Structures are given as structure tokens and as C-alpha cells.
Amino acid sequence: MEGPTPVSALIHAATMVTAGVFMVARMSPMFEFAEFTNLFIIFIGSTTAIFAASIALTQNDIKKVIAYSTCSQLGYMFFAAGLGAYNASIFHLMTHGFFKALLFLSAGSVIHAMHHEQDMRKMGGLFFKIPFTGVMMWIGSLAIIGFPFFSGYYSKESILENAYFASSNMANYAYIIGIITALLTAFYSWRLLFMTFHGDFKSSKTILLYVKESPKVMTLPLFLLAIGSIFSGIFLTDFFIGKNSDVFWYNSIILAHEHYHYMPFSQTLLIKSSVAIGILAASLLYFYNKNLSLILSKKLSFFYLLSLNKWYVDELYRKIFVKPIFYLATFFWKKGDINTIDTYGPNGASKIINIFSKSLSIFQSGYLYHYAFTMLGGLVIILSWFIFY
């Protein structure tokens, strides 16, 4: 997230997400015989989905919200693969590529307009200054929450559908977590929209005067990605998960023999209601009554700080792994490398040579009588040798 936004978009929409999901899907013939491994994948995937979504709720950097969103959607893809719905997993990977790239590049357009500012707390009311970027961000957000007939609607519904019809307790866990994550996704997506594009501008009015829409070289890709974000689900559903899937995949992955197309109305209503609750909650906290979010963050400070500090994973990682390894490395460096290897190795050898060369240098005084005396002494030694032996 510290690099250029197009790089972030490429990593989060394509390379990073593709690698693991693609591997599991392509190795599906092997995974079909690994029941425990599949259960483990379902658990890790679904837990990752809600874990990352819970962090995205409170992040203030516009790119980091979208980044944790990627991690959450990656969890959806993996628990779909663990359920054996490899085609649904790859389908969501494909639709996600469109709307996640759209969201990231739209964020880049916002940052460009705001002169490299990424903190959403310093934004607000930008929709009328950069309306095209605002519309693109709205389209990406509608797609990621699974709004009907947008791309995410088809792929996300397919994953939840497979979880609902699967017959294992772990699948039930994934289904419940998937619905809760859908609620959180709607909440942080609308929070981003409200904090960035709506309400009052929170920085200097001077900055607002210079905010303008990005050039066409930046907005044209957004338009192309928006088309994919809206229509890719409609036109490709039959190929990825529908009636043409057998021909489309052609034995490249294992396909489930059953094709579930009709969720019970109660479950469809439950999924849509969870998304609606997320949107309504974000609207209430960040649009209609902005003081309420501050009050809740203070009253629920433990959970707020837990989410804001990313569940303290970095701190725990530093304490458990980084610091012990750092101290161990320092010990080996000072006691092993400096005091032992250097002392008795290169430094020790050079020290001995230095002492020896200094001793020899005494004989190189430059005085002729010293050399004559040495030669005479040598001659006496040689003659004494021949006399006695």
C-alpha cells in the first residue's frame, strides 16, 4: 500500500489473489481426496474473510480499506474452493478483479485530486468536484457488496449458495460467516463512500479549490473496468457456473455434479437484509449522525482499538518473532562473530602477522654498521658450525 496505486491495483486485483486460488483449483483432483485439508481450507478462508473485514471497518487510509477488503474477498474464494466449488471460486476471482481494480484506481484518482492525501478524515464532499471518479467508486462498491445484477452479485451468491447446500458443520460455519462478512463489506464500503465523497470537506478550503477531475489517461481505464464490474457477471455466469460450464472448463478443474440455482427465499432475504443493514448502519454513523460514530468508538473502545490496530497482529508478531530473533541474532553477532570468529579468525591472523612484521622491521634499521654486524655474526655462526662439525 506504500507503493504507487496502479501497482497496488495490479497486486490486489490479479497477481496476489490469483496465485493461491488458481493453484487449489488446478490441483482440484488431488484436493478432492483430502477431506481434512478441505475442511481446514474452509475454516481458514471463512475466518480470513471476517477477520480482514473487521479490520477494514475502522481504517482511515482509503487504500488500506480496499486492501483489507481484498483479503476478505480472498477468504470467500478460498472457502469456496474448500467446499469443492472451484468454478465459483475462480468466478469470484474474475469478477473481483474487475471491481477491485476499479476501486483501487478510483482511489488513486481521489489521491491524485487531493494532491497525494490518503486519509479519508481529511476528505468529504468530493463528489461534486470529481463526479466521474465518484460514480466509478459507487459502481465498484455496488459490485463488491453483491448488488443485484452487478458482477459480484452472481459470484458471491454462488459461493454462499454452495456453502448453504453443502452438508458439513464447517460449511454451515462458512455460510454464517459469509453472511456476516457481507454485512461488514457493505458497511466499510459505504463508510468509504460517505467519508470521501459526501458530507462536508474536512481539509483546508484552499485545497478544495484545486481539486479537479483526473485526466483521461486515468479516467478511461476506470470506465473500462466499470463495464466489467457491471456486465461480467451477466454475460459469463453460464460459462463459469451455469449450463455451459462443462464445455467451458473442459476437465481443467473438478466440477460439482449438482448445480444449485435456487436458494430458499428466506435465505435470499437473509443475505440481502444483511447487506441492507450494513448500508443503513454506515449511513446512520457517517452521513445522518456523524457524532454517533465518535460516541460508539468511545463506548466500544476495546473493539474499536482492536480493529483500528489490526487486532495487534503486527505488535504480537514483533513480540513473538521479531524481537526474540533480533536478540538471538545480536547474541550470535557479538559473541560468535565478533568475539570468536573475528578474534581468532581474520582479525587474529592479521594481529599475529602485524606483531611478527613489527618484530622483523627492527632489523631493517637502515644503518650500515647494523647490517655489517649482522653479516659478521652470520659469518661467525657459519664458521663455528664448520669447526665443530
Short mmCIF file of C-alpha atoms in Angstrom, two decimals:
data_model
loop_
_atom_site.label_atom_id
_atom_site.label_comp_id
_atom_site.label_asym_id
_atom_site.label_seq_id
_atom_site.Cartn_x
_atom_site.Cartn_y
_atom_site.Cartn_z
CA MET A 1 0.00 0.00 0.00
CA GLU A 2 3.02 2.29 0.25
CA GLY A 3 3.75 1.93 -3.46
CA PRO A 4 2.06 3.53 -6.48
CA THR A 5 -1.69 2.89 -6.68
CA PRO A 6 -1.56 1.12 -10.09
CA VAL A 7 0.87 -1.37 -8.53
CA SER A 8 -1.50 -1.88 -5.60
CA ALA A 9 -4.35 -2.41 -8.06
CA LEU A 10 -2.39 -4.96 -10.06
CA ILE A 11 -1.33 -6.92 -6.98
CA HIS A 12 -4.74 -6.93 -5.31
CA ALA A 13 -6.84 -7.46 -8.43
CA ALA A 14 -4.66 -10.04 -10.15
CA THR A 15 -1.31 -11.44 -9.02
CA MET A 16 -1.62 -11.87 -5.24
CA VAL A 17 -5.20 -13.09 -5.35
CA THR A 18 -4.71 -15.37 -8.33
CA ALA A 19 -1.73 -17.39 -7.11
CA GLY A 20 -3.20 -19.48 -4.28
CA VAL A 21 -6.77 -19.79 -5.57
CA PHE A 22 -5.57 -20.81 -9.02
CA MET A 23 -3.26 -23.43 -7.53
CA VAL A 24 -6.01 -25.01 -5.41
CA ALA A 25 -8.44 -25.02 -8.35
CA ARG A 26 -5.94 -26.57 -10.76
CA MET A 27 -4.99 -29.19 -8.17
CA SER A 28 -8.67 -29.95 -7.50
CA PRO A 29 -8.34 -33.66 -8.48
CA MET A 30 -5.90 -34.06 -5.57
CA PHE A 31 -7.87 -31.88 -3.14
CA GLU A 32 -11.00 -33.96 -3.79
CA PHE A 33 -9.31 -36.80 -1.88
CA ALA A 34 -8.10 -34.60 1.01
CA GLU A 35 -11.19 -34.23 3.18
CA PHE A 36 -9.45 -32.81 6.25
CA THR A 37 -7.44 -30.37 4.15
CA ASN A 38 -10.64 -29.11 2.54
CA LEU A 39 -12.21 -28.56 5.95
CA PHE A 40 -9.09 -26.68 7.01
CA ILE A 41 -9.26 -24.50 3.86
CA ILE A 42 -12.93 -23.72 4.56
CA PHE A 43 -12.10 -22.70 8.12
CA ILE A 44 -9.09 -20.56 7.20
CA GLY A 45 -10.91 -18.97 4.26
CA SER A 46 -14.07 -18.04 6.14
CA THR A 47 -12.15 -16.84 9.21
CA THR A 48 -9.91 -14.72 6.97
CA ALA A 49 -12.99 -13.21 5.31
CA ILE A 50 -14.46 -11.88 8.57
CA PHE A 51 -11.09 -11.11 10.16
CA ALA A 52 -9.96 -8.82 7.33
CA ALA A 53 -13.43 -7.26 7.03
CA SER A 54 -13.40 -6.41 10.74
CA ILE A 55 -10.12 -4.51 10.26
CA ALA A 56 -11.41 -2.62 7.19
CA LEU A 57 -14.25 -1.20 9.32
CA THR A 58 -12.06 1.39 11.06
CA GLN A 59 -9.13 2.09 8.71
CA ASN A 60 -8.77 5.70 7.64
CA ASP A 61 -6.33 5.29 4.75
CA ILE A 62 -8.50 4.93 1.64
CA LYS A 63 -6.13 2.38 0.09
CA LYS A 64 -5.91 0.28 3.23
CA VAL A 65 -9.69 -0.07 3.43
CA ILE A 66 -9.67 -1.51 -0.07
CA ALA A 67 -6.60 -3.63 0.70
CA TYR A 68 -8.24 -5.36 3.67
CA SER A 69 -11.31 -5.76 1.51
CA THR A 70 -9.16 -7.79 -0.90
CA CYS A 71 -8.01 -10.05 1.92
CA SER A 72 -11.64 -10.54 2.95
CA GLN A 73 -12.76 -11.41 -0.60
CA LEU A 74 -9.81 -13.77 -0.87
CA GLY A 75 -11.28 -15.59 2.11
CA TYR A 76 -14.53 -16.05 0.15
CA MET A 77 -12.61 -17.54 -2.77
CA PHE A 78 -10.75 -19.99 -0.58
CA PHE A 79 -13.68 -21.29 1.38
CA ALA A 80 -15.50 -21.80 -1.93
CA ALA A 81 -12.54 -23.87 -3.11
CA GLY A 82 -12.59 -25.82 0.17
CA LEU A 83 -16.28 -26.58 -0.44
CA GLY A 84 -15.39 -28.07 -3.82
CA ALA A 85 -16.93 -25.16 -5.75
CA TYR A 86 -13.73 -24.47 -7.66
CA ASN A 87 -15.59 -22.89 -10.57
CA ALA A 88 -17.42 -20.49 -8.23
CA SER A 89 -14.08 -19.66 -6.60
CA ILE A 90 -12.44 -18.76 -9.92
CA PHE A 91 -15.60 -16.92 -11.00
CA HIS A 92 -15.41 -14.68 -7.95
CA LEU A 93 -11.69 -14.21 -8.58
CA MET A 94 -12.53 -12.96 -12.09
CA THR A 95 -15.37 -10.61 -11.12
CA HIS A 96 -13.34 -9.40 -8.13
CA GLY A 97 -10.51 -8.50 -10.49
CA PHE A 98 -12.79 -6.01 -12.27
CA PHE A 99 -14.31 -4.24 -9.30
CA LYS A 100 -11.22 -4.34 -7.10
CA ALA A 101 -9.06 -2.80 -9.83
CA LEU A 102 -11.82 -0.23 -10.31
CA LEU A 103 -11.89 0.59 -6.60
CA PHE A 104 -8.11 0.89 -6.35
CA LEU A 105 -7.68 3.04 -9.44
CA SER A 106 -10.63 5.18 -8.34
CA ALA A 107 -8.85 5.61 -5.01
CA GLY A 108 -5.75 6.60 -6.98
CA SER A 109 -7.82 9.19 -8.83
CA VAL A 110 -9.03 10.57 -5.48
CA ILE A 111 -5.48 10.69 -4.12
CA HIS A 112 -4.33 12.46 -7.30
CA ALA A 113 -7.12 15.01 -6.98
CA MET A 114 -6.30 15.52 -3.28
CA HIS A 115 -2.60 16.08 -4.02
CA HIS A 116 -1.42 12.76 -2.55
CA GLU A 117 -3.64 12.82 0.52
CA GLN A 118 -4.88 9.33 1.50
CA ASP A 119 -6.55 9.98 4.87
CA MET A 120 -10.33 9.89 4.45
CA ARG A 121 -10.72 12.01 7.58
CA LYS A 122 -9.33 14.91 5.52
CA MET A 123 -11.75 14.38 2.64
CA GLY A 124 -15.52 14.67 2.23
CA GLY A 125 -17.83 16.39 -0.25
CA LEU A 126 -15.65 15.48 -3.23
CA PHE A 127 -18.47 14.07 -5.36
CA PHE A 128 -19.31 17.44 -6.93
CA LYS A 129 -15.63 18.19 -7.61
CA ILE A 130 -14.74 14.80 -9.11
CA PRO A 131 -18.13 13.34 -10.12
CA PHE A 132 -16.80 10.78 -12.62
CA THR A 133 -14.45 9.24 -10.04
CA GLY A 134 -17.30 9.29 -7.53
CA VAL A 135 -19.61 7.38 -9.89
CA MET A 136 -16.86 4.85 -10.59
CA MET A 137 -16.31 4.30 -6.87
CA TRP A 138 -20.05 3.82 -6.40
CA ILE A 139 -20.13 1.22 -9.17
CA GLY A 140 -17.18 -0.66 -7.63
CA SER A 141 -18.82 -0.56 -4.21
CA LEU A 142 -22.16 -1.82 -5.57
CA ALA A 143 -20.32 -4.67 -7.26
CA ILE A 144 -18.36 -5.74 -4.18
CA ILE A 145 -21.41 -5.86 -1.92
CA GLY A 146 -23.24 -8.06 -4.44
CA PHE A 147 -25.90 -5.59 -5.51
CA PRO A 148 -28.35 -7.34 -7.89
CA PHE A 149 -27.14 -7.70 -11.48
CA PHE A 150 -23.68 -6.30 -10.79
CA SER A 151 -20.79 -8.77 -11.24
CA GLY A 152 -20.23 -9.50 -7.56
CA TYR A 153 -23.89 -10.47 -7.17
CA TYR A 154 -23.50 -13.59 -9.30
CA SER A 155 -20.16 -14.82 -7.97
CA LYS A 156 -20.79 -14.05 -4.30
CA GLU A 157 -24.30 -15.55 -4.36
CA SER A 158 -22.84 -18.67 -5.96
CA ILE A 159 -20.32 -19.09 -3.14
CA LEU A 160 -22.93 -18.62 -0.40
CA GLU A 161 -25.24 -20.95 -2.32
CA ASN A 162 -22.63 -23.71 -2.34
CA ALA A 163 -22.00 -23.19 1.38
CA TYR A 164 -25.72 -23.38 2.14
CA PHE A 165 -26.29 -26.63 0.24
CA ALA A 166 -23.10 -28.34 1.48
CA SER A 167 -23.58 -30.97 4.16
CA SER A 168 -20.97 -30.31 6.82
CA ASN A 169 -20.74 -28.27 10.01
CA MET A 170 -17.74 -26.41 8.62
CA ALA A 171 -19.80 -25.39 5.58
CA ASN A 172 -22.50 -24.08 7.93
CA TYR A 173 -19.83 -22.08 9.72
CA ALA A 174 -18.62 -20.66 6.39
CA TYR A 175 -22.18 -19.79 5.37
CA ILE A 176 -22.88 -17.86 8.59
CA ILE A 177 -19.51 -16.10 8.45
CA GLY A 178 -20.10 -15.32 4.77
CA ILE A 179 -23.38 -13.55 5.57
CA ILE A 180 -21.86 -11.57 8.44
CA THR A 181 -18.91 -10.63 6.22
CA ALA A 182 -21.36 -9.42 3.56
CA LEU A 183 -22.82 -7.07 6.18
CA LEU A 184 -19.37 -5.79 7.15
CA THR A 185 -18.42 -5.38 3.48
CA ALA A 186 -21.46 -3.18 2.88
CA PHE A 187 -20.65 -1.16 6.00
CA TYR A 188 -16.99 -0.36 5.22
CA SER A 189 -17.75 0.23 1.52
CA TRP A 190 -20.42 2.82 2.30
CA ARG A 191 -18.28 4.30 5.07
CA LEU A 192 -15.58 4.91 2.45
CA LEU A 193 -18.11 6.50 0.08
CA PHE A 194 -19.58 8.79 2.71
CA MET A 195 -16.24 9.85 4.22
CA THR A 196 -14.71 10.54 0.80
CA PHE A 197 -17.43 11.86 -1.46
CA HIS A 198 -20.24 13.14 0.73
CA GLY A 199 -20.72 15.49 3.67
CA ASP A 200 -18.51 18.48 4.39
CA PHE A 201 -14.94 18.87 3.18
CA LYS A 202 -12.65 18.41 6.19
CA SER A 203 -9.40 19.95 4.96
CA SER A 204 -8.45 23.48 4.03
CA LYS A 205 -10.81 25.28 1.64
CA THR A 206 -7.72 26.27 -0.34
CA ILE A 207 -7.05 22.61 -1.12
CA LEU A 208 -10.67 22.14 -2.22
CA LEU A 209 -10.28 24.92 -4.81
CA TYR A 210 -7.54 22.95 -6.56
CA VAL A 211 -9.38 19.59 -6.51
CA LYS A 212 -10.31 18.60 -10.06
CA GLU A 213 -11.12 15.50 -12.06
CA SER A 214 -8.22 13.31 -13.15
CA PRO A 215 -7.05 13.38 -16.79
CA LYS A 216 -8.44 10.95 -19.37
CA VAL A 217 -5.40 8.71 -19.14
CA MET A 218 -6.62 7.88 -15.61
CA THR A 219 -10.40 8.02 -16.12
CA LEU A 220 -10.59 5.88 -19.29
CA PRO A 221 -9.33 2.72 -17.52
CA LEU A 222 -11.92 3.36 -14.81
CA PHE A 223 -14.68 3.41 -17.43
CA LEU A 224 -13.48 0.13 -18.97
CA LEU A 225 -13.27 -1.55 -15.55
CA ALA A 226 -16.73 -0.23 -14.68
CA ILE A 227 -18.15 -2.03 -17.72
CA GLY A 228 -16.61 -5.28 -16.49
CA SER A 229 -17.79 -4.62 -12.94
CA ILE A 230 -21.37 -4.26 -14.15
CA PHE A 231 -21.69 -6.75 -17.00
CA SER A 232 -19.10 -9.53 -16.50
CA GLY A 233 -21.41 -11.45 -14.16
CA ILE A 234 -24.40 -11.23 -16.50
CA PHE A 235 -22.55 -12.48 -19.58
CA LEU A 236 -20.16 -15.01 -18.02
CA THR A 237 -22.29 -16.76 -15.37
CA ASP A 238 -23.38 -19.53 -17.73
CA PHE A 239 -19.77 -20.25 -18.67
CA PHE A 240 -18.26 -20.28 -15.19
CA ILE A 241 -21.03 -21.81 -13.08
CA GLY A 242 -24.03 -22.34 -15.37
CA LYS A 243 -25.21 -24.60 -18.15
CA ASN A 244 -22.11 -24.12 -20.32
CA SER A 245 -19.61 -24.72 -17.51
CA ASP A 246 -18.78 -28.31 -18.55
CA VAL A 247 -17.74 -27.19 -22.02
CA PHE A 248 -16.03 -24.03 -20.74
CA TRP A 249 -13.85 -25.76 -18.14
CA TYR A 250 -13.30 -28.97 -20.18
CA ASN A 251 -11.75 -31.07 -17.41
CA SER A 252 -9.31 -28.34 -16.35
CA ILE A 253 -10.83 -28.44 -12.85
CA ILE A 254 -13.18 -30.75 -10.97
CA LEU A 255 -16.79 -29.59 -11.26
CA ALA A 256 -19.50 -30.46 -8.75
CA HIS A 257 -22.15 -32.62 -10.43
CA GLU A 258 -25.01 -30.78 -8.72
CA HIS A 259 -25.83 -27.29 -9.88
CA TYR A 260 -27.75 -25.36 -7.26
CA HIS A 261 -29.60 -22.43 -8.72
CA TYR A 262 -32.43 -21.72 -6.35
CA MET A 263 -31.83 -20.66 -2.78
CA PRO A 264 -34.86 -20.66 -0.46
CA PHE A 265 -36.48 -17.23 -0.41
CA SER A 266 -35.82 -16.93 3.33
CA GLN A 267 -32.07 -17.34 2.79
CA THR A 268 -32.00 -14.91 -0.14
CA LEU A 269 -33.87 -12.41 2.01
CA LEU A 270 -31.39 -13.01 4.86
CA ILE A 271 -28.38 -12.30 2.61
CA LYS A 272 -29.93 -9.17 1.13
CA SER A 273 -31.05 -7.99 4.57
CA SER A 274 -27.51 -8.32 5.95
CA VAL A 275 -26.19 -6.12 3.15
CA ALA A 276 -29.01 -3.60 3.71
CA ILE A 277 -28.26 -3.48 7.45
CA GLY A 278 -24.60 -2.76 6.69
CA ILE A 279 -25.52 0.11 4.37
CA LEU A 280 -28.08 1.53 6.81
CA ALA A 281 -25.60 1.37 9.71
CA ALA A 282 -22.93 3.18 7.67
CA SER A 283 -25.48 5.77 6.56
CA LEU A 284 -26.55 6.41 10.13
CA LEU A 285 -23.00 6.67 11.52
CA TYR A 286 -21.25 8.54 8.69
CA PHE A 287 -24.00 10.53 6.96
CA TYR A 288 -27.03 11.29 9.12
CA ASN A 289 -25.47 11.41 12.60
CA LYS A 290 -21.71 11.67 12.41
CA ASN A 291 -21.29 12.23 16.14
CA LEU A 292 -22.71 8.76 16.76
CA SER A 293 -19.58 7.11 15.34
CA LEU A 294 -17.41 9.06 17.80
CA ILE A 295 -19.68 8.12 20.70
CA LEU A 296 -19.65 4.44 19.72
CA SER A 297 -15.86 4.43 19.26
CA LYS A 298 -15.51 5.68 22.84
CA LYS A 299 -18.13 3.39 24.37
CA LEU A 300 -16.81 0.38 22.46
CA SER A 301 -13.20 1.50 22.69
CA PHE A 302 -11.86 -2.03 23.22
CA PHE A 303 -13.35 -3.34 19.95
CA TYR A 304 -12.66 -0.09 18.13
CA LEU A 305 -8.96 -0.11 19.06
CA LEU A 306 -8.76 -3.83 18.30
CA SER A 307 -9.98 -3.18 14.76
CA LEU A 308 -8.05 0.08 14.31
CA ASN A 309 -4.78 -1.60 15.35
CA LYS A 310 -5.46 -4.61 13.12
CA TRP A 311 -6.05 -6.93 16.07
CA TYR A 312 -2.48 -6.08 17.18
CA VAL A 313 -1.13 -8.73 14.81
CA ASP A 314 1.91 -6.61 13.96
CA GLU A 315 2.67 -6.00 17.64
CA LEU A 316 2.25 -9.68 18.52
CA TYR A 317 4.35 -10.73 15.55
CA ARG A 318 7.06 -8.30 16.63
CA LYS A 319 6.97 -9.56 20.22
CA ILE A 320 6.81 -13.27 19.44
CA PHE A 321 9.06 -13.48 16.40
CA VAL A 322 10.96 -10.29 15.56
CA LYS A 323 12.34 -9.35 18.99
CA PRO A 324 13.47 -12.88 20.06
CA ILE A 325 15.15 -13.42 16.69
CA PHE A 326 16.72 -9.95 16.89
CA TYR A 327 18.15 -10.66 20.37
CA LEU A 328 19.36 -14.12 19.29
CA ALA A 329 20.97 -12.67 16.16
CA THR A 330 22.61 -9.91 18.23
CA PHE A 331 23.98 -12.54 20.66
CA PHE A 332 25.48 -14.63 17.84
CA TRP A 333 26.80 -11.49 16.15
CA LYS A 334 28.61 -10.17 19.24
CA LYS A 335 29.62 -13.43 20.95
CA GLY A 336 30.07 -15.61 17.90
CA ASP A 337 31.04 -13.37 15.04
CA ILE A 338 32.96 -10.56 16.77
CA ASN A 339 34.36 -12.27 19.90
CA THR A 340 35.06 -15.69 18.43
CA ILE A 341 35.27 -15.82 14.63
CA ASP A 342 36.80 -12.36 14.11
CA THR A 343 39.06 -12.58 17.18
CA TYR A 344 40.56 -15.97 16.30
CA GLY A 345 39.99 -15.82 12.56
CA PRO A 346 40.77 -12.90 10.23
CA ASN A 347 41.47 -10.35 12.96
CA GLY A 348 43.54 -12.82 14.98
CA ALA A 349 45.65 -13.87 12.00
CA SER A 350 46.22 -10.27 10.93
CA LYS A 351 47.17 -9.36 14.51
CA ILE A 352 49.81 -12.10 14.65
CA ILE A 353 51.20 -11.08 11.25
CA ASN A 354 51.27 -7.46 12.41
CA ILE A 355 53.25 -8.35 15.57
CA PHE A 356 55.63 -10.58 13.59
CA SER A 357 56.18 -7.87 10.92
CA LYS A 358 56.88 -5.25 13.58
CA SER A 359 59.49 -7.56 15.15
CA LEU A 360 61.15 -8.13 11.79
CA SER A 361 61.09 -4.43 11.00
CA ILE A 362 63.50 -3.85 13.91
CA PHE A 363 66.24 -5.48 11.84
CA GLN A 364 65.57 -3.08 8.96
CA SER A 365 67.13 -0.02 10.68
CA GLY A 366 68.87 1.46 7.58
CA TYR A 367 72.27 1.79 9.32
CA LEU A 368 75.23 0.22 7.53
CA TYR A 369 77.03 -0.87 10.70
CA HIS A 370 73.93 -2.79 11.82
CA TYR A 371 73.94 -4.78 8.59
CA ALA A 372 77.75 -5.27 8.80
CA PHE A 373 77.42 -6.53 12.37
CA THR A 374 74.65 -8.91 11.29
CA MET A 375 76.75 -10.24 8.41
CA LEU A 376 79.74 -10.68 10.75
CA GLY A 377 77.55 -12.51 13.25
CA GLY A 378 76.27 -14.77 10.47
CA LEU A 379 79.82 -15.49 9.34
CA VAL A 380 80.88 -16.38 12.90
CA ILE A 381 77.95 -18.80 13.19
CA ILE A 382 78.80 -20.48 9.88
CA LEU A 383 82.49 -20.84 10.74
CA SER A 384 81.67 -22.18 14.19
CA TRP A 385 79.45 -24.78 12.54
CA PHE A 386 82.24 -26.00 10.22
CA ILE A 387 84.84 -26.04 13.04
CA PHE A 388 82.81 -28.10 15.46
CA TYR A 389 81.08 -30.39 12.97
#
